[in-house]
Short mmCIF file of C-alpha atoms in Angstrom, two decimals:
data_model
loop_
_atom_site.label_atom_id
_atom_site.label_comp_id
_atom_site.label_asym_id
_atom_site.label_seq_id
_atom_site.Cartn_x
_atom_site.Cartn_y
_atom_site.Cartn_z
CA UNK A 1 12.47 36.87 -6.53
CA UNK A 2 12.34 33.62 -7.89
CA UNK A 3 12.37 33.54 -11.86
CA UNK A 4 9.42 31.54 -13.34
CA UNK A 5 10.35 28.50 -15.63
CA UNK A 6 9.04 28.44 -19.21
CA UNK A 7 9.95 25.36 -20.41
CA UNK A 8 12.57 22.64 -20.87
CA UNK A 9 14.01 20.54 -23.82
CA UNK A 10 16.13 17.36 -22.64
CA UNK A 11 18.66 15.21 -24.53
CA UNK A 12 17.63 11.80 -24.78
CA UNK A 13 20.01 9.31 -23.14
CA UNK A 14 20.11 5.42 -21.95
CA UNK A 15 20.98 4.23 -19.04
CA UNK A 16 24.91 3.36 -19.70
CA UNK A 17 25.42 6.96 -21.64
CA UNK A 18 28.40 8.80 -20.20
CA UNK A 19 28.35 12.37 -19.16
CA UNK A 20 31.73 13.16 -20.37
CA UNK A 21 30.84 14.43 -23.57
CA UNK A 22 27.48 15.71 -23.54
CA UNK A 23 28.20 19.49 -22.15
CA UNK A 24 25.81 21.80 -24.12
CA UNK A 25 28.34 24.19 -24.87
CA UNK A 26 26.59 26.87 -26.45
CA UNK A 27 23.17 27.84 -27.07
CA UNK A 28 21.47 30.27 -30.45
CA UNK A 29 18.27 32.06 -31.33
CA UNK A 30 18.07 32.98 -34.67
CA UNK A 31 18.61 36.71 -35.63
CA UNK A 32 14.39 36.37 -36.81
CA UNK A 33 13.50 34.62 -33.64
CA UNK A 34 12.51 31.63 -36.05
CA UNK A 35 14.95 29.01 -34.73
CA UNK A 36 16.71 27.74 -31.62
CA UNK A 37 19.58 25.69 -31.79
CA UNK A 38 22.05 24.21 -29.18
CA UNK A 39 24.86 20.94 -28.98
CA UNK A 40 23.47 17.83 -27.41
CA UNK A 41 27.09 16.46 -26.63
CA UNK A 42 28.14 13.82 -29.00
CA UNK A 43 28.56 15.79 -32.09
CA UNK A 44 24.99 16.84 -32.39
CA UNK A 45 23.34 19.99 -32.71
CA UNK A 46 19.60 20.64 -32.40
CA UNK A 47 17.42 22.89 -34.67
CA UNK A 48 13.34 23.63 -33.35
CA UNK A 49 11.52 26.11 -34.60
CA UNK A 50 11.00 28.51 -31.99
CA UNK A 51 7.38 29.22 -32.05
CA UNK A 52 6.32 25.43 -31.55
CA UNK A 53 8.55 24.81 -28.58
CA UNK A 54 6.52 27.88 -26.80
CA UNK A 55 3.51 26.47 -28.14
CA UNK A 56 4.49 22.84 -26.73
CA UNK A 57 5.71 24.29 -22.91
CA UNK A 58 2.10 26.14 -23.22
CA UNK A 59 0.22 23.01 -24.20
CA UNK A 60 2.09 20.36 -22.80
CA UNK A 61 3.56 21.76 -19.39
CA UNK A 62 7.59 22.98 -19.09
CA UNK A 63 9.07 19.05 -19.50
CA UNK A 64 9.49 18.18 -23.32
CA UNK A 65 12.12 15.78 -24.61
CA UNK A 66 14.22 17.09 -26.99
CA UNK A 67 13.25 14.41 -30.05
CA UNK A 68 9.65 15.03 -29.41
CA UNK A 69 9.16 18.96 -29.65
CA UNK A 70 6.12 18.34 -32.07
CA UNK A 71 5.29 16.82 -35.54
CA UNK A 72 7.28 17.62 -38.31
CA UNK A 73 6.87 20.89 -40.70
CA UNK A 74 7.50 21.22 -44.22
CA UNK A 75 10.64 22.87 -44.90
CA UNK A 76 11.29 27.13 -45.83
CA UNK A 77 11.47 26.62 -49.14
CA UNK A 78 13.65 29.75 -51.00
CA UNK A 79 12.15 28.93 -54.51
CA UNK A 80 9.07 29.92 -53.94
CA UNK A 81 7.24 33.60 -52.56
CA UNK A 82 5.51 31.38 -49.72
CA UNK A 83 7.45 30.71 -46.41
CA UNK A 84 6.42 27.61 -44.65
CA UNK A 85 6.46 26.92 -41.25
CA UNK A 86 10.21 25.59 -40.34
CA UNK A 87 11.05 22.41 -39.48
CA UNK A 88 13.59 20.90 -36.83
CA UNK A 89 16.77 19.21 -38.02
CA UNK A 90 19.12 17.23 -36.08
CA UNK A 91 22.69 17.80 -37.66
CA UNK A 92 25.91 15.33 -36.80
CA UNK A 93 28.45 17.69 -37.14
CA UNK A 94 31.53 15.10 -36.79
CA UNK A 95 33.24 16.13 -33.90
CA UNK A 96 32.22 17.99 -30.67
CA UNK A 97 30.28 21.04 -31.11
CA UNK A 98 31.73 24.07 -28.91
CA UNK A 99 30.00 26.83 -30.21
CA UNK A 100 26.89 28.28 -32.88
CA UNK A 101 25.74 31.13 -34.58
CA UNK A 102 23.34 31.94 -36.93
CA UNK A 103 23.77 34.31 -39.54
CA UNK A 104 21.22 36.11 -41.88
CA UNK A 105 22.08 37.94 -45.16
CA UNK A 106 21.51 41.24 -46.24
CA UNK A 107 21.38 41.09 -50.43
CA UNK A 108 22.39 44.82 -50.74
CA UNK A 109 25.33 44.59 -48.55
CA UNK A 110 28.13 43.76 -51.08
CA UNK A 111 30.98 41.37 -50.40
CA UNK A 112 34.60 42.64 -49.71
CA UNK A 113 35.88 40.55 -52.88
CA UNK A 114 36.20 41.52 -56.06
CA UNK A 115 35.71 38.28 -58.03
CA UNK A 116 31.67 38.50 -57.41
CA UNK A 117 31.07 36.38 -60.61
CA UNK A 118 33.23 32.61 -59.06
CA UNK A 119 30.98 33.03 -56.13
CA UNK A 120 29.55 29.13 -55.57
CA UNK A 121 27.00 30.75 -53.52
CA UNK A 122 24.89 33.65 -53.99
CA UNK A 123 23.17 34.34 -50.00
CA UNK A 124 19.93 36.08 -50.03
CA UNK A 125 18.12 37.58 -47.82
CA UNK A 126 15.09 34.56 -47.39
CA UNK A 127 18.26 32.34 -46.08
CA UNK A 128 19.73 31.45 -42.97
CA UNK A 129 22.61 29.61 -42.09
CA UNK A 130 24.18 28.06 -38.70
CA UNK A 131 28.21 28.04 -38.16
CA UNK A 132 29.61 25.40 -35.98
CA UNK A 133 32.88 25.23 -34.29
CA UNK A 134 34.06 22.46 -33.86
CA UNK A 135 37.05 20.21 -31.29
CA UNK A 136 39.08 20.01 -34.39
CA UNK A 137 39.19 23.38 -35.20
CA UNK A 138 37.12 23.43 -37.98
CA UNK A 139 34.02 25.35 -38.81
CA UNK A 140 31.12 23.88 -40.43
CA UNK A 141 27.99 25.73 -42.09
CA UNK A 142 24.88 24.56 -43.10
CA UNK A 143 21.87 25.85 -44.35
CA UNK A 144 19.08 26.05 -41.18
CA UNK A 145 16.29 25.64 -43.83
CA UNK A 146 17.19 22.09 -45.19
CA UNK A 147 20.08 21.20 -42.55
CA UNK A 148 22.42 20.64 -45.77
CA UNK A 149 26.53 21.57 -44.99
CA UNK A 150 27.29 24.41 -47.09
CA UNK A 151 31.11 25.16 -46.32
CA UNK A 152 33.83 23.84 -44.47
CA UNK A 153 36.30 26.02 -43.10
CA UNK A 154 39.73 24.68 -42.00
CA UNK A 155 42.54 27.20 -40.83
CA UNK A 156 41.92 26.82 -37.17
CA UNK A 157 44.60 24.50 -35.54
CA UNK A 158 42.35 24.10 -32.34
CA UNK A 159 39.23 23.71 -31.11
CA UNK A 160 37.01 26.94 -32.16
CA UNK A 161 35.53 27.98 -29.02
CA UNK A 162 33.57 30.79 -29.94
CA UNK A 163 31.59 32.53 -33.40
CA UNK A 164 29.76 35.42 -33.55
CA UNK A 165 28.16 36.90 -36.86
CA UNK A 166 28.22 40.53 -37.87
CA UNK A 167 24.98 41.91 -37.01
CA UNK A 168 24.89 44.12 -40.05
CA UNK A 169 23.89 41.27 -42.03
CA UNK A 170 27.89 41.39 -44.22
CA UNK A 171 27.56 37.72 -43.20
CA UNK A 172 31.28 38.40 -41.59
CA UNK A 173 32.10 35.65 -39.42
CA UNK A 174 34.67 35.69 -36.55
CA UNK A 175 35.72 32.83 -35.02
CA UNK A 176 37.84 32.68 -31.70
CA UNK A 177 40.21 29.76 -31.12
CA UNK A 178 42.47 27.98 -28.26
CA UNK A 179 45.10 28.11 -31.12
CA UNK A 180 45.42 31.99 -29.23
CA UNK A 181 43.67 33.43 -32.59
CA UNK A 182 40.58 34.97 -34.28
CA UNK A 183 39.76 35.02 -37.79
CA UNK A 184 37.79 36.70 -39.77
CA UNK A 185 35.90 35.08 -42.52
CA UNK A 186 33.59 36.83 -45.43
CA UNK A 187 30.88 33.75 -46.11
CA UNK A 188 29.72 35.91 -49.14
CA UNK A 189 33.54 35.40 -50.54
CA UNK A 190 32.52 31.11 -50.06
CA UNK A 191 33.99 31.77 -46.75
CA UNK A 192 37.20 33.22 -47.77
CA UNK A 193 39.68 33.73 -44.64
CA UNK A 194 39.96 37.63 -44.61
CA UNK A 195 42.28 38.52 -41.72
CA UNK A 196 44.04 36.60 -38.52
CA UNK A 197 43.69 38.87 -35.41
CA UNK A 198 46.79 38.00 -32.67
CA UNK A 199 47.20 39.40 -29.72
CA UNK A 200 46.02 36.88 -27.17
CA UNK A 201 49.00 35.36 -24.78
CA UNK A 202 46.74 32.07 -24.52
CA UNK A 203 42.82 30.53 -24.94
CA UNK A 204 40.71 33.00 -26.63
CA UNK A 205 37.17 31.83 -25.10
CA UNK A 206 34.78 34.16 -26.27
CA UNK A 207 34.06 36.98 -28.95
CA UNK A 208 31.08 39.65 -29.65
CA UNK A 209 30.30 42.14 -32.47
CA UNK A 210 29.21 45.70 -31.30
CA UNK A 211 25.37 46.39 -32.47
CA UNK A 212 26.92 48.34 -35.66
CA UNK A 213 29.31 45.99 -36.21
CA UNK A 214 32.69 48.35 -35.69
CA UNK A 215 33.92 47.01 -32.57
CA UNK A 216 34.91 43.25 -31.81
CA UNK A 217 35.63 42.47 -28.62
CA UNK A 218 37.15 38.70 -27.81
CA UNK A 219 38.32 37.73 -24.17
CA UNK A 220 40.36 34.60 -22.87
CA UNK A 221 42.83 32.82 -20.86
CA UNK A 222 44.39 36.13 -19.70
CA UNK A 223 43.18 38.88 -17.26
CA UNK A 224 42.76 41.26 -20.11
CA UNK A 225 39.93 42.22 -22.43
CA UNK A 226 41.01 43.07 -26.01
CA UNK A 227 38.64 45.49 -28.24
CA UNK A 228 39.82 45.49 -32.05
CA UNK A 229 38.33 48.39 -34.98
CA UNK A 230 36.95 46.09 -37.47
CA UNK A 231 37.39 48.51 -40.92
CA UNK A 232 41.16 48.30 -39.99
CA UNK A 233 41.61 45.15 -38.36
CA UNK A 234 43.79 46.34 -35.57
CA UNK A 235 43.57 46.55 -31.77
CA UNK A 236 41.61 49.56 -30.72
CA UNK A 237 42.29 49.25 -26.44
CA UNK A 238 43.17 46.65 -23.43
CA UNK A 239 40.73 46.94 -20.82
CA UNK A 240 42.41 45.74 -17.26
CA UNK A 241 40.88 45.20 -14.45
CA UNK A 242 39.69 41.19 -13.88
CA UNK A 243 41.94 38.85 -11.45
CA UNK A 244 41.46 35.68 -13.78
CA UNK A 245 40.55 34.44 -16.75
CA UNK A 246 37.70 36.31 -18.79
CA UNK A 247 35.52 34.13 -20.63
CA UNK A 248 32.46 35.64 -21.71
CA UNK A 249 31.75 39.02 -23.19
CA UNK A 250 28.87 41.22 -24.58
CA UNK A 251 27.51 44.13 -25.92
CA UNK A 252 24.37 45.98 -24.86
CA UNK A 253 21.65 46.72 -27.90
CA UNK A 254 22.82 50.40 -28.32
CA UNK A 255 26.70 49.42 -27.68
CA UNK A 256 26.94 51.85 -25.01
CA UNK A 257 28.04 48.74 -22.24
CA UNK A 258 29.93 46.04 -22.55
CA UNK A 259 29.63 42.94 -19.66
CA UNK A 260 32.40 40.65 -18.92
CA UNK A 261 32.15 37.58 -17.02
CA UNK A 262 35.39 35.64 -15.10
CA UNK A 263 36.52 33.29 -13.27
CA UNK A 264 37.46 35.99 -11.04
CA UNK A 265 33.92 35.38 -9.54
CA UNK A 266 32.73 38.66 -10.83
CA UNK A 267 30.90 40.22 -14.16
CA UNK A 268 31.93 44.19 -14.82
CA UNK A 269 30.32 46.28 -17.43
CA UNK A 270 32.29 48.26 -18.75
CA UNK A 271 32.01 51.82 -21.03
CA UNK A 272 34.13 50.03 -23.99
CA UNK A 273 34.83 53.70 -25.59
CA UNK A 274 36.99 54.85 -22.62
CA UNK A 275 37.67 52.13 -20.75
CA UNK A 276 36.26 52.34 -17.37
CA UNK A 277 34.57 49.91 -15.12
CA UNK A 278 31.24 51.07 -14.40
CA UNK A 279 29.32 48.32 -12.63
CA UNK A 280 30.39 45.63 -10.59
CA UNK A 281 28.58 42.27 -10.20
CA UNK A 282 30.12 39.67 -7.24
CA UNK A 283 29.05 36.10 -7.18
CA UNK A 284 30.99 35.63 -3.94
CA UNK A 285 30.48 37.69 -0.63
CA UNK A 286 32.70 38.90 0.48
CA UNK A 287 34.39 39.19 -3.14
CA UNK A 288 37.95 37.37 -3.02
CA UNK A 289 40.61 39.61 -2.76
CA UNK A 290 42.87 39.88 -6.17
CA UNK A 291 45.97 37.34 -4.71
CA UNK A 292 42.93 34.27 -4.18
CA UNK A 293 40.85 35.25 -7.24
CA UNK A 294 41.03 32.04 -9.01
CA UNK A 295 40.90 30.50 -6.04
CA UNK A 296 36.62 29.94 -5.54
CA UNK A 297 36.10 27.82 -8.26
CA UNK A 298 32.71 27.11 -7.36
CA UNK A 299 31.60 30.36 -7.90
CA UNK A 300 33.25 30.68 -11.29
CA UNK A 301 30.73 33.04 -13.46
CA UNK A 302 30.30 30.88 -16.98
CA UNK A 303 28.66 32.98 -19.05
CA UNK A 304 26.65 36.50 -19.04
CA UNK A 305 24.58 38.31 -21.67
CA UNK A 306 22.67 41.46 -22.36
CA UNK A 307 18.81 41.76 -22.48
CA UNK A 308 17.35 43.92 -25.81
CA UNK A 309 15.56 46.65 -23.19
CA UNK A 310 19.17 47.26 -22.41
CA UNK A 311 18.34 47.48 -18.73
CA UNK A 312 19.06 43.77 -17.19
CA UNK A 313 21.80 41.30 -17.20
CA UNK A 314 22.01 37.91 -16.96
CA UNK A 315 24.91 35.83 -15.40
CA UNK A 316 25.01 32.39 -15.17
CA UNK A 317 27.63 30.52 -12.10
CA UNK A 318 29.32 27.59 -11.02
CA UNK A 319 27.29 28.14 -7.85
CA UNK A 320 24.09 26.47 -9.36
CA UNK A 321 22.26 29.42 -9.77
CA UNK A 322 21.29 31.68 -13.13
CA UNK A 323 21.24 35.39 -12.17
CA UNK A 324 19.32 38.45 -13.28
CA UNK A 325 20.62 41.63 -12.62
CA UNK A 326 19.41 45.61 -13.15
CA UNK A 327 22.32 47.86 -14.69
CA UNK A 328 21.25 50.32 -11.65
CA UNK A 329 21.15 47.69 -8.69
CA UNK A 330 24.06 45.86 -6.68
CA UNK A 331 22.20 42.81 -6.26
CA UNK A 332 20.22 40.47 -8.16
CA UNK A 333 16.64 41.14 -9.46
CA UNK A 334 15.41 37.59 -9.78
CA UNK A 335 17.41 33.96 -9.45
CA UNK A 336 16.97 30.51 -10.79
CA UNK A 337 18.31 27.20 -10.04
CA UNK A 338 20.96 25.26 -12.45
CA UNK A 339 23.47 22.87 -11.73
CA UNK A 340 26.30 22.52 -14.05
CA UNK A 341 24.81 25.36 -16.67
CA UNK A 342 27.61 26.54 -19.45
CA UNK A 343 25.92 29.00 -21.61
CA UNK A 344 22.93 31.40 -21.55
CA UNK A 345 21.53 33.19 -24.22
CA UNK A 346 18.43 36.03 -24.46
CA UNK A 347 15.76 34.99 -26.92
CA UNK A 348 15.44 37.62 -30.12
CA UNK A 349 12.52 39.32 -28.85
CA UNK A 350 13.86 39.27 -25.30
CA UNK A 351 11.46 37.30 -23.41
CA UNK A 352 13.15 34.05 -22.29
CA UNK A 353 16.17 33.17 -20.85
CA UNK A 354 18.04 29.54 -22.68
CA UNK A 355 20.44 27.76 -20.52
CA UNK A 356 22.41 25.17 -21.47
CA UNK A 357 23.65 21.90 -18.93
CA UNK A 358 24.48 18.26 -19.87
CA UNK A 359 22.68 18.54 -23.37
CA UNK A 360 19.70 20.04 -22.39
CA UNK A 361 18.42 23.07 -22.70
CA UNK A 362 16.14 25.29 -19.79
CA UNK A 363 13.99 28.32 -20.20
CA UNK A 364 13.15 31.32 -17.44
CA UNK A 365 11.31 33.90 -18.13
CA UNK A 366 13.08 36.91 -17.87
CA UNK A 367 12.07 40.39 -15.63
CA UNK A 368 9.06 42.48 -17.61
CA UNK A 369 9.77 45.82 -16.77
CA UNK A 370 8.56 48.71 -19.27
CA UNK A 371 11.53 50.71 -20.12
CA UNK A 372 11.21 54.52 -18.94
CA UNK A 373 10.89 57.35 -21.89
CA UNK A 374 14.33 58.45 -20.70
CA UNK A 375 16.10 55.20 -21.14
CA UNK A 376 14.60 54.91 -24.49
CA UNK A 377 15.77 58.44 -25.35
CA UNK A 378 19.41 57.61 -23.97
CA UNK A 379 19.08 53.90 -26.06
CA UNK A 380 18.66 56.04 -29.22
CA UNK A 381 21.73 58.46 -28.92
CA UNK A 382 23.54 55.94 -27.51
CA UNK A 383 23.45 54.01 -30.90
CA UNK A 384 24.74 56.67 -32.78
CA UNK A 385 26.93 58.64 -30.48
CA UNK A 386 30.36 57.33 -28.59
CA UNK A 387 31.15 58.20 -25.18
CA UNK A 388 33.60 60.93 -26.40
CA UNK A 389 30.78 62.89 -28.65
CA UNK A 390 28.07 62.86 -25.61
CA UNK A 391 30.67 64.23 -23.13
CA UNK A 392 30.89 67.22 -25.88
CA UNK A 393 27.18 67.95 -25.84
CA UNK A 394 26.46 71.26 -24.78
CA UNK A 395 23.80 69.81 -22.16
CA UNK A 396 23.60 69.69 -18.27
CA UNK A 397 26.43 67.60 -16.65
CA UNK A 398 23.39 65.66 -14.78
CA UNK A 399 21.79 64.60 -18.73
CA UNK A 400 25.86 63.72 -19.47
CA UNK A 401 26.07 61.14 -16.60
CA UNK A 402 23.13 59.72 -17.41
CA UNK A 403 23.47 59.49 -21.11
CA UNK A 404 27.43 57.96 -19.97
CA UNK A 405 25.41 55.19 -17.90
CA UNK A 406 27.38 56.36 -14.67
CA UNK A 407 24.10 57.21 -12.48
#
């Protein structure tokens, strides 16, 4: 089935504008579905509010250009009770933009320092900020509401091709680096560098938080697929099993699956507590065999993330084409057209699909399915409950599998 489009913002250009340059690396909803944000090329990153640009693709038809997604709104103001509609910002960020995240603070949960009273900045909970990463290696963050630079990080020695956020609302950043790093950085601590993770032979492309925040896993220019206990800061497990280089990574809402996408041509989800391969998703048919893997470079799979019902998949390839796949079926649910797409994100509430190519950004809707009760159920003790405990239950082997994600 072919996906239906929602909408589309494009980057302005003129006529003697070169490409080189304006790959929208990355793509960001915000954790309150308030915001979008994604890099033009150039150095420039683009903040809508969310709601208007639905409310423009509905009025207006799917084609909007990116400076024109609506009049302007007054600004969230923190100072007083009242939140006002958002406002876009357009943000030069200096250098090229490789990656975004948006993070949201929760007041309660206390920093990891002990010198609470130096803190420049006290982060509450009506905030939200965006991280950049950046070709220098640096790491920019600004304040969504007002588009004003908070901090500027500098330990990275090379471009910082990946962030992801805590979801626990710590405000723990990680960052992942072609300098073969990640660090970890406590932005309630003014962004105070808390811990270097090594490990990675080469590139480290891409990083993700588990849904309760224990489990990092960060993936790169090497076959494996590292997973890393976040209270201790070491490496938890390998997991072995792509042909070439991994380069995206996530984890499903209850943190039961993990999906990996490579230049391999293929995406795997994986059961990150025990290590095991449990889907298999080929962009190639027949799938190379391991000696040629890196050899079908245009089907290279670019990116891949995880839908909130916890049931569908999306992959986007060098093929020209954005795929949606069902955890349960071989081949793809519904497909939609993209040449020279880099990133693909899930909107917060689940809805839409964002794609990024060439500085613009395009919007699918994604498969409406109504979860079953007993998906639900296994969502819930899936949050709470690592492959290891479930095996333990003293339940019917057919409940176990299921709960395990292996029928």
């Amino acid at each position: 089935a072919r996906s239906r489009t929602v909408g589309e913002l494009l980057a302005p250009t003129s006529p003697f504008d070169k490409k080189c340059g304006r790959e929208n690396w990355t793509v960001a909803f915000a954790p309150d579905g308030s915001y979008l944000a994604w890099s033009q090329g150039h150095r420039i990153v683009k903040l809508v509010p969310w709601a208007q640009c639905l409310n423009n693709f509905l009025l207006h038809g799917t084609k909007n250009g990116a400076d024109a997604v609506g009049t302007r709104l007054p600004r969230q103001s923190s100072e007083s009770g009242q939140k006002n509609k958002p406002c876009e910002h357009i943000i030069d960020c200096g250098d090229i933009v490789w990656s975004l995240a948006f993070g949201s603070s929760v007041p309660e949960k206390q920093s990891r320092c002990v010198n609470i009273e130096w803190h420049r900045f006290k982060f509450g909970q009506d905030q939200l900020l965006l991280a950049t990463g950046l070709n220098n290696g640096r790491i920019k963050i600004w304040d969504v509401y007002t588009g004003k630079l908070l901090l500027n990080l500098m330990d990275h020695t090379e471009v910082v091709r990946d962030l992801t956020f805590a979801p626990d609302g710590s405000l723990i950043l990680v960052s992942a680096s072609r300098d073969k790093t990640l660090r970890v950085w406590d932005l309630k601590d003014d962004g105070n560098m808390m811990k270097v993770l090594r490990g990675h032979p080469n590139w480290v492309y891409g990083c993700a938080f588990s849904p309760d925040s224990s489990i990092l896993c960060s993936v790169g220019a090497s076959k494996a697929v590292f997973l890393w206990d976040m209270d201790k800061y070491s490496m938890l497990r390998k997991l072995e099993g792509h042909h070439n280089d991994v380069v995206a990574c996530e984890f499903s809402p209850d943190g039961a699956l993990l999906a990996t996408a490579s230049y391999d041509t293929r995406v795997y989800v994986w059961d990150p507590h025990i290590g095991v391969i449990l889907r298999e998703f080929g962009h190639l048919f027949p799938a190379p065999t391991p000696i040629f893997a890196g050899g079908a470079n245009d089907r290279w799979v670019r990116s891949v993330c995880f839908s909130h019902d916890g049931l569908h998949v999306a992959s986007l390839a060098d093929d020209k084409m954005v795929r949606f796949w069902r955890i349960d079926e071989e081949y793809p649910v519904q497909v939609a057209p993209l040449n020279n797409g880099l990133c693909c994100t899930f909107s917060t509430d689940g809805s839409v699909l964002a794609a990024g190519q060439d500085g613009s950004v395009y919007f699918w809707a994604t498969p409406s399915q109504v979860s079953s009760l007993q998906h639900l159920c296994r969502m819930a003790i899936r949050r709470v409950m690592p492959t290891s405990q479930v095996k333990n239950l003293p339940i019917p082997c057919k409940v176990v599998e299921f709960l395990c994600y292996q029928v």
